[in-house]
Amino acid sequence: MSNRVELPVVDTVAVPCCPPLTERPFTAEEAETAAPMFKALGDPVRLRLFSAVASHEGGEACVCDISEVGVSQPTVSHHLKKLKEAGLLTSERRGTWVYYRVEPSVLAAMGKLLAPPAGA
Amino acid sequence: MSNRVELPVVDTVAVPCCPPLTERPFTAEEAETAAPMFKALGDPVRLRLFSAVASHEGGEACVCDISEVGVSQPTVSHHLKKLKEAGLLTSERRGTWVYYRVEPSVLAAMGKLLAPPAGA
Protein backbone atom coordinates (compact mmCIF):
# COMPACT_ATOMS: atom_id res chain seq x y z
CA MET A 1 0.00 0.00 0.00
CA SER A 2 1.38 3.37 -0.97
CA ASN A 3 1.33 6.57 1.04
CA ARG A 4 1.28 8.69 -2.11
CA VAL A 5 -1.70 11.02 -2.15
CA GLU A 6 -2.95 12.58 -5.36
CA LEU A 7 -3.48 16.24 -4.55
CA PRO A 8 -6.00 18.07 -6.72
CA VAL A 9 -4.52 20.74 -8.98
CA VAL A 10 -5.99 24.00 -7.74
CA ASP A 11 -5.65 27.23 -9.67
CA THR A 12 -4.86 30.21 -7.55
CA VAL A 13 -7.43 32.95 -7.92
CA ALA A 14 -6.63 36.62 -7.41
CA VAL A 15 -9.42 37.56 -5.02
CA PRO A 16 -9.79 41.29 -5.11
CA CYS A 17 -8.69 43.51 -2.37
CA CYS A 18 -10.52 46.66 -2.19
CA PRO A 19 -13.36 48.72 -0.74
CA PRO A 20 -16.06 50.25 -2.98
CA LEU A 21 -14.54 52.80 -5.39
CA THR A 22 -16.82 55.46 -3.90
CA GLU A 23 -15.72 54.91 -0.28
CA ARG A 24 -12.26 56.54 -0.32
CA PRO A 25 -9.53 57.12 -2.93
CA PHE A 26 -7.86 53.88 -3.96
CA THR A 27 -4.22 53.48 -3.05
CA ALA A 28 -1.69 52.70 -5.79
CA GLU A 29 -1.51 49.09 -4.58
CA GLU A 30 -5.29 48.63 -4.64
CA ALA A 31 -5.47 50.09 -8.15
CA GLU A 32 -2.69 47.78 -9.37
CA THR A 33 -4.62 44.79 -8.02
CA ALA A 34 -8.08 45.74 -9.30
CA ALA A 35 -7.31 47.33 -12.69
CA PRO A 36 -6.29 44.07 -14.44
CA MET A 37 -9.72 42.55 -13.73
CA PHE A 38 -11.49 45.50 -15.36
CA LYS A 39 -8.97 45.48 -18.22
CA ALA A 40 -9.67 41.81 -18.88
CA LEU A 41 -13.36 42.63 -19.44
CA GLY A 42 -12.51 45.73 -21.46
CA ASP A 43 -12.28 43.92 -24.78
CA PRO A 44 -15.57 43.12 -26.58
CA VAL A 45 -14.49 39.62 -27.64
CA ARG A 46 -13.26 38.74 -24.15
CA LEU A 47 -16.44 40.14 -22.63
CA ARG A 48 -18.54 37.91 -24.92
CA LEU A 49 -16.41 34.86 -24.12
CA PHE A 50 -16.63 35.57 -20.40
CA SER A 51 -20.40 35.87 -20.71
CA ALA A 52 -20.54 32.66 -22.77
CA VAL A 53 -18.68 30.73 -20.03
CA ALA A 54 -20.56 32.43 -17.17
CA SER A 55 -23.96 31.67 -18.65
CA HIS A 56 -23.16 28.15 -19.92
CA GLU A 57 -24.97 25.16 -18.46
CA GLY A 58 -23.33 24.11 -15.21
CA GLY A 59 -21.39 27.37 -15.04
CA GLU A 60 -18.48 26.03 -17.07
CA ALA A 61 -17.46 25.66 -20.68
CA CYS A 62 -14.58 24.47 -22.82
CA VAL A 63 -13.42 25.93 -26.12
CA CYS A 64 -15.41 23.11 -27.72
CA ASP A 65 -18.63 24.61 -26.32
CA ILE A 66 -18.03 28.07 -27.73
CA SER A 67 -18.61 28.61 -31.39
CA GLU A 68 -21.04 31.51 -31.73
CA VAL A 69 -18.59 34.34 -30.99
CA GLY A 70 -17.18 34.19 -34.52
CA VAL A 71 -13.48 33.91 -33.71
CA SER A 72 -11.19 30.91 -34.22
CA GLN A 73 -10.58 28.33 -31.49
CA PRO A 74 -6.96 29.48 -30.97
CA THR A 75 -8.26 33.03 -30.47
CA VAL A 76 -10.89 31.75 -28.02
CA SER A 77 -8.17 29.85 -26.11
CA HIS A 78 -5.94 32.92 -26.04
CA HIS A 79 -8.66 35.13 -24.56
CA LEU A 80 -9.79 32.51 -22.03
CA LYS A 81 -6.20 32.31 -20.81
CA LYS A 82 -6.12 36.09 -20.39
CA LEU A 83 -9.33 35.95 -18.35
CA LYS A 84 -7.79 33.24 -16.23
CA GLU A 85 -4.58 35.24 -15.69
CA ALA A 86 -6.76 38.13 -14.49
CA GLY A 87 -8.31 35.83 -11.89
CA LEU A 88 -11.80 35.89 -13.43
CA LEU A 89 -11.86 32.25 -14.54
CA THR A 90 -10.45 29.05 -13.14
CA SER A 91 -9.63 26.08 -15.33
CA GLU A 92 -9.36 22.33 -15.13
CA ARG A 93 -8.08 19.93 -17.78
CA ARG A 94 -10.27 16.88 -18.45
CA GLY A 95 -8.91 14.67 -21.20
CA THR A 96 -8.52 16.67 -24.38
CA TRP A 97 -10.22 19.82 -23.20
CA VAL A 98 -9.64 22.54 -20.63
CA TYR A 99 -12.86 23.54 -18.89
CA TYR A 100 -13.25 27.11 -17.69
CA ARG A 101 -15.45 28.24 -14.85
CA VAL A 102 -16.31 31.68 -13.51
CA GLU A 103 -15.11 32.35 -10.00
CA PRO A 104 -18.29 33.64 -8.28
CA SER A 105 -16.37 35.24 -5.39
CA VAL A 106 -14.43 37.38 -7.87
CA LEU A 107 -17.61 38.49 -9.64
CA ALA A 108 -19.15 39.40 -6.28
CA ALA A 109 -16.05 41.32 -5.21
CA MET A 110 -15.95 43.27 -8.50
CA GLY A 111 -19.64 44.06 -8.06
CA LYS A 112 -18.87 45.35 -4.56
CA LEU A 113 -16.21 47.70 -5.96
CA LEU A 114 -18.93 49.28 -8.07
CA ALA A 115 -21.46 49.69 -5.28
CA PRO A 116 -23.03 53.17 -5.53
CA PRO A 117 -22.29 55.54 -2.64
CA ALA A 118 -24.47 55.14 0.47
CA GLY A 119 -27.60 57.25 0.09
CA ALA A 120 -27.27 57.58 -3.70
CA MET B 1 -41.05 89.22 -23.82
CA SER B 2 -38.90 86.66 -25.54
CA ASN B 3 -39.79 83.08 -26.30
CA ARG B 4 -36.17 82.04 -26.13
CA VAL B 5 -35.61 79.36 -23.51
CA GLU B 6 -32.19 78.63 -22.10
CA LEU B 7 -31.80 74.89 -22.24
CA PRO B 8 -29.36 73.39 -19.73
CA VAL B 9 -26.24 71.82 -21.21
CA VAL B 10 -26.57 68.16 -20.40
CA ASP B 11 -23.80 65.66 -21.04
CA THR B 12 -25.02 62.53 -22.68
CA VAL B 13 -24.27 59.49 -20.59
CA ALA B 14 -23.88 56.05 -22.07
CA VAL B 15 -26.22 54.14 -19.80
CA PRO B 16 -25.39 50.50 -20.18
CA CYS B 17 -27.51 48.13 -21.98
CA CYS B 18 -27.16 44.69 -20.83
CA PRO B 19 -28.33 41.83 -18.62
CA PRO B 20 -26.00 40.23 -16.04
CA LEU B 21 -23.01 38.59 -17.74
CA THR B 22 -24.05 35.27 -16.21
CA GLU B 23 -27.62 35.32 -17.58
CA ARG B 24 -26.99 34.52 -21.26
CA PRO B 25 -24.15 35.05 -23.75
CA PHE B 26 -23.72 38.70 -24.62
CA THR B 27 -24.44 39.69 -28.20
CA ALA B 28 -21.76 41.50 -30.20
CA GLU B 29 -23.69 44.76 -29.81
CA GLU B 30 -23.98 44.41 -26.04
CA ALA B 31 -20.27 43.64 -25.76
CA GLU B 32 -19.37 46.68 -27.89
CA THR B 33 -21.45 48.87 -25.55
CA ALA B 34 -20.27 47.47 -22.24
CA ALA B 35 -16.55 46.77 -22.93
CA PRO B 36 -15.46 50.45 -23.10
CA MET B 37 -16.71 51.04 -19.55
CA PHE B 38 -14.63 48.16 -18.22
CA LYS B 39 -11.67 49.25 -20.34
CA ALA B 40 -11.85 52.77 -18.88
CA LEU B 41 -11.38 51.31 -15.38
CA GLY B 42 -8.68 48.90 -16.59
CA ASP B 43 -5.83 51.34 -16.10
CA PRO B 44 -4.46 51.75 -12.55
CA VAL B 45 -4.10 55.55 -12.80
CA ARG B 46 -7.61 55.96 -14.22
CA LEU B 47 -9.02 53.66 -11.56
CA ARG B 48 -7.40 55.79 -8.82
CA LEU B 49 -8.69 59.00 -10.41
CA PHE B 50 -12.18 57.55 -10.75
CA SER B 51 -12.07 56.52 -7.08
CA ALA B 52 -10.76 59.99 -6.10
CA VAL B 53 -13.72 61.67 -7.86
CA ALA B 54 -16.25 59.11 -6.66
CA SER B 55 -15.21 59.40 -3.03
CA HIS B 56 -14.67 63.18 -3.00
CA GLU B 57 -16.86 65.40 -0.81
CA GLY B 58 -20.15 66.12 -2.56
CA GLY B 59 -19.50 63.36 -5.12
CA GLU B 60 -17.61 65.65 -7.48
CA ALA B 61 -14.10 66.93 -8.00
CA CYS B 62 -12.05 69.09 -10.34
CA VAL B 63 -8.45 68.58 -11.40
CA CYS B 64 -7.62 71.18 -8.73
CA ASP B 65 -8.89 68.80 -6.03
CA ILE B 66 -6.74 65.87 -7.12
CA SER B 67 -3.08 65.95 -6.24
CA GLU B 68 -2.30 62.74 -4.39
CA VAL B 69 -2.26 60.39 -7.40
CA GLY B 70 1.25 61.52 -8.36
CA VAL B 71 0.66 62.39 -12.01
CA SER B 72 0.67 65.85 -13.62
CA GLN B 73 -2.50 67.93 -14.02
CA PRO B 74 -2.50 67.48 -17.84
CA THR B 75 -2.35 63.71 -17.28
CA VAL B 76 -5.18 63.91 -14.76
CA SER B 77 -7.26 65.94 -17.25
CA HIS B 78 -6.54 63.44 -20.02
CA HIS B 79 -7.68 60.47 -17.95
CA LEU B 80 -10.78 62.25 -16.61
CA LYS B 81 -11.78 62.96 -20.23
CA LYS B 82 -11.36 59.28 -21.07
CA LEU B 83 -13.61 58.33 -18.15
CA LYS B 84 -16.15 60.86 -19.37
CA GLU B 85 -16.02 59.50 -22.93
CA ALA B 86 -16.72 56.03 -21.49
CA GLY B 87 -19.87 57.40 -19.83
CA LEU B 88 -18.59 56.91 -16.27
CA LEU B 89 -18.29 60.60 -15.40
CA THR B 90 -20.25 63.69 -16.31
CA SER B 91 -18.68 67.13 -16.30
CA GLU B 92 -19.65 70.74 -15.87
CA ARG B 93 -17.49 73.83 -16.35
CA ARG B 94 -17.63 76.42 -13.56
CA GLY B 95 -15.32 79.37 -14.18
CA THR B 96 -11.76 78.14 -14.59
CA TRP B 97 -12.37 74.54 -13.67
CA VAL B 98 -14.25 71.56 -15.03
CA TYR B 99 -15.96 69.58 -12.28
CA TYR B 100 -16.41 65.83 -12.72
CA ARG B 101 -19.08 63.76 -11.08
CA VAL B 102 -19.72 60.01 -11.05
CA GLU B 103 -22.91 58.95 -12.74
CA PRO B 104 -24.52 56.69 -10.07
CA SER B 105 -26.86 55.01 -12.56
CA VAL B 106 -23.85 53.84 -14.59
CA LEU B 107 -22.11 52.45 -11.51
CA ALA B 108 -25.29 50.61 -10.56
CA ALA B 109 -25.71 49.22 -14.08
CA MET B 110 -22.09 48.01 -14.18
CA GLY B 111 -22.61 46.39 -10.79
CA LYS B 112 -25.68 44.64 -12.17
CA LEU B 113 -23.64 43.21 -15.07
CA LEU B 114 -21.43 41.54 -12.49
CA ALA B 115 -24.24 40.05 -10.41
CA PRO B 116 -23.36 36.43 -9.55
CA PRO B 117 -25.63 33.77 -11.04
CA ALA B 118 -28.86 33.08 -9.18
CA GLY B 119 -28.25 30.45 -6.51
CA ALA B 120 -24.45 30.97 -6.46
PDB file of C-alpha atoms in Angstrom, chain B residues 33-108:
ATOM      1  CA  THR B  33     -21.455  48.872 -25.549  1.00  0.00           C
ATOM      2  CA  ALA B  34     -20.266  47.474 -22.242  1.00  0.00           C
ATOM      3  CA  ALA B  35     -16.554  46.766 -22.926  1.00  0.00           C
ATOM      4  CA  PRO B  36     -15.455  50.448 -23.097  1.00  0.00           C
ATOM      5  CA  MET B  37     -16.713  51.044 -19.546  1.00  0.00           C
ATOM      6  CA  PHE B  38     -14.630  48.165 -18.220  1.00  0.00           C
ATOM      7  CA  LYS B  39     -11.666  49.254 -20.341  1.00  0.00           C
ATOM      8  CA  ALA B  40     -11.853  52.771 -18.880  1.00  0.00           C
ATOM      9  CA  LEU B  41     -11.379  51.310 -15.384  1.00  0.00           C
ATOM     10  CA  GLY B  42      -8.682  48.902 -16.595  1.00  0.00           C
ATOM     11  CA  ASP B  43      -5.826  51.341 -16.105  1.00  0.00           C
ATOM     12  CA  PRO B  44      -4.460  51.749 -12.545  1.00  0.00           C
ATOM     13  CA  VAL B  45      -4.099  55.547 -12.795  1.00  0.00           C
ATOM     14  CA  ARG B  46      -7.615  55.962 -14.218  1.00  0.00           C
ATOM     15  CA  LEU B  47      -9.015  53.658 -11.556  1.00  0.00           C
ATOM     16  CA  ARG B  48      -7.397  55.789  -8.818  1.00  0.00           C
ATOM     17  CA  LEU B  49      -8.689  59.000 -10.406  1.00  0.00           C
ATOM     18  CA  PHE B  50     -12.183  57.550 -10.749  1.00  0.00           C
ATOM     19  CA  SER B  51     -12.073  56.524  -7.085  1.00  0.00           C
ATOM     20  CA  ALA B  52     -10.765  59.987  -6.100  1.00  0.00           C
ATOM     21  CA  VAL B  53     -13.721  61.671  -7.859  1.00  0.00           C
ATOM     22  CA  ALA B  54     -16.253  59.105  -6.663  1.00  0.00           C
ATOM     23  CA  SER B  55     -15.210  59.398  -3.025  1.00  0.00           C
ATOM     24  CA  HIS B  56     -14.675  63.185  -2.996  1.00  0.00           C
ATOM     25  CA  GLU B  57     -16.861  65.397  -0.809  1.00  0.00           C
ATOM     26  CA  GLY B  58     -20.147  66.115  -2.560  1.00  0.00           C
ATOM     27  CA  GLY B  59     -19.504  63.364  -5.115  1.00  0.00           C
ATOM     28  CA  GLU B  60     -17.608  65.649  -7.478  1.00  0.00           C
ATOM     29  CA  ALA B  61     -14.099  66.933  -7.998  1.00  0.00           C
ATOM     30  CA  CYS B  62     -12.054  69.087 -10.344  1.00  0.00           C
ATOM     31  CA  VAL B  63      -8.449  68.583 -11.404  1.00  0.00           C
ATOM     32  CA  CYS B  64      -7.616  71.177  -8.730  1.00  0.00           C
ATOM     33  CA  ASP B  65      -8.893  68.796  -6.025  1.00  0.00           C
ATOM     34  CA  ILE B  66      -6.739  65.872  -7.115  1.00  0.00           C
ATOM     35  CA  SER B  67      -3.078  65.950  -6.242  1.00  0.00           C
ATOM     36  CA  GLU B  68      -2.295  62.742  -4.387  1.00  0.00           C
ATOM     37  CA  VAL B  69      -2.264  60.388  -7.397  1.00  0.00           C
ATOM     38  CA  GLY B  70       1.245  61.519  -8.358  1.00  0.00           C
ATOM     39  CA  VAL B  71       0.656  62.392 -12.012  1.00  0.00           C
ATOM     40  CA  SER B  72       0.667  65.850 -13.619  1.00  0.00           C
ATOM     41  CA  GLN B  73      -2.502  67.931 -14.025  1.00  0.00           C
ATOM     42  CA  PRO B  74      -2.505  67.476 -17.840  1.00  0.00           C
ATOM     43  CA  THR B  75      -2.349  63.710 -17.285  1.00  0.00           C
ATOM     44  CA  VAL B  76      -5.175  63.912 -14.758  1.00  0.00           C
ATOM     45  CA  SER B  77      -7.257  65.936 -17.250  1.00  0.00           C
ATOM     46  CA  HIS B  78      -6.543  63.443 -20.016  1.00  0.00           C
ATOM     47  CA  HIS B  79      -7.678  60.470 -17.946  1.00  0.00           C
ATOM     48  CA  LEU B  80     -10.784  62.248 -16.611  1.00  0.00           C
ATOM     49  CA  LYS B  81     -11.777  62.965 -20.233  1.00  0.00           C
ATOM     50  CA  LYS B  82     -11.361  59.277 -21.070  1.00  0.00           C
ATOM     51  CA  LEU B  83     -13.606  58.326 -18.150  1.00  0.00           C
ATOM     52  CA  LYS B  84     -16.153  60.859 -19.367  1.00  0.00           C
ATOM     53  CA  GLU B  85     -16.023  59.496 -22.929  1.00  0.00           C
ATOM     54  CA  ALA B  86     -16.720  56.035 -21.493  1.00  0.00           C
ATOM     55  CA  GLY B  87     -19.870  57.401 -19.828  1.00  0.00           C
ATOM     56  CA  LEU B  88     -18.585  56.909 -16.266  1.00  0.00           C
ATOM     57  CA  LEU B  89     -18.294  60.601 -15.396  1.00  0.00           C
ATOM     58  CA  THR B  90     -20.247  63.688 -16.310  1.00  0.00           C
ATOM     59  CA  SER B  91     -18.679  67.132 -16.305  1.00  0.00           C
ATOM     60  CA  GLU B  92     -19.648  70.743 -15.868  1.00  0.00           C
ATOM     61  CA  ARG B  93     -17.490  73.834 -16.347  1.00  0.00           C
ATOM     62  CA  ARG B  94     -17.631  76.425 -13.562  1.00  0.00           C
ATOM     63  CA  GLY B  95     -15.325  79.367 -14.181  1.00  0.00           C
ATOM     64  CA  THR B  96     -11.758  78.135 -14.592  1.00  0.00           C
ATOM     65  CA  TRP B  97     -12.373  74.536 -13.673  1.00  0.00           C
ATOM     66  CA  VAL B  98     -14.250  71.558 -15.030  1.00  0.00           C
ATOM     67  CA  TYR B  99     -15.956  69.575 -12.282  1.00  0.00           C
ATOM     68  CA  TYR B 100     -16.407  65.833 -12.716  1.00  0.00           C
ATOM     69  CA  ARG B 101     -19.077  63.758 -11.077  1.00  0.00           C
ATOM     70  CA  VAL B 102     -19.715  60.008 -11.049  1.00  0.00           C
ATOM     71  CA  GLU B 103     -22.911  58.948 -12.735  1.00  0.00           C
ATOM     72  CA  PRO B 104     -24.519  56.686 -10.072  1.00  0.00           C
ATOM     73  CA  SER B 105     -26.857  55.013 -12.562  1.00  0.00           C
ATOM     74  CA  VAL B 106     -23.847  53.836 -14.593  1.00  0.00           C
ATOM     75  CA  LEU B 107     -22.112  52.452 -11.509  1.00  0.00           C
ATOM     76  CA  ALA B 108     -25.295  50.609 -10.562  1.00  0.00           C
TER      77      ALA B 108
END
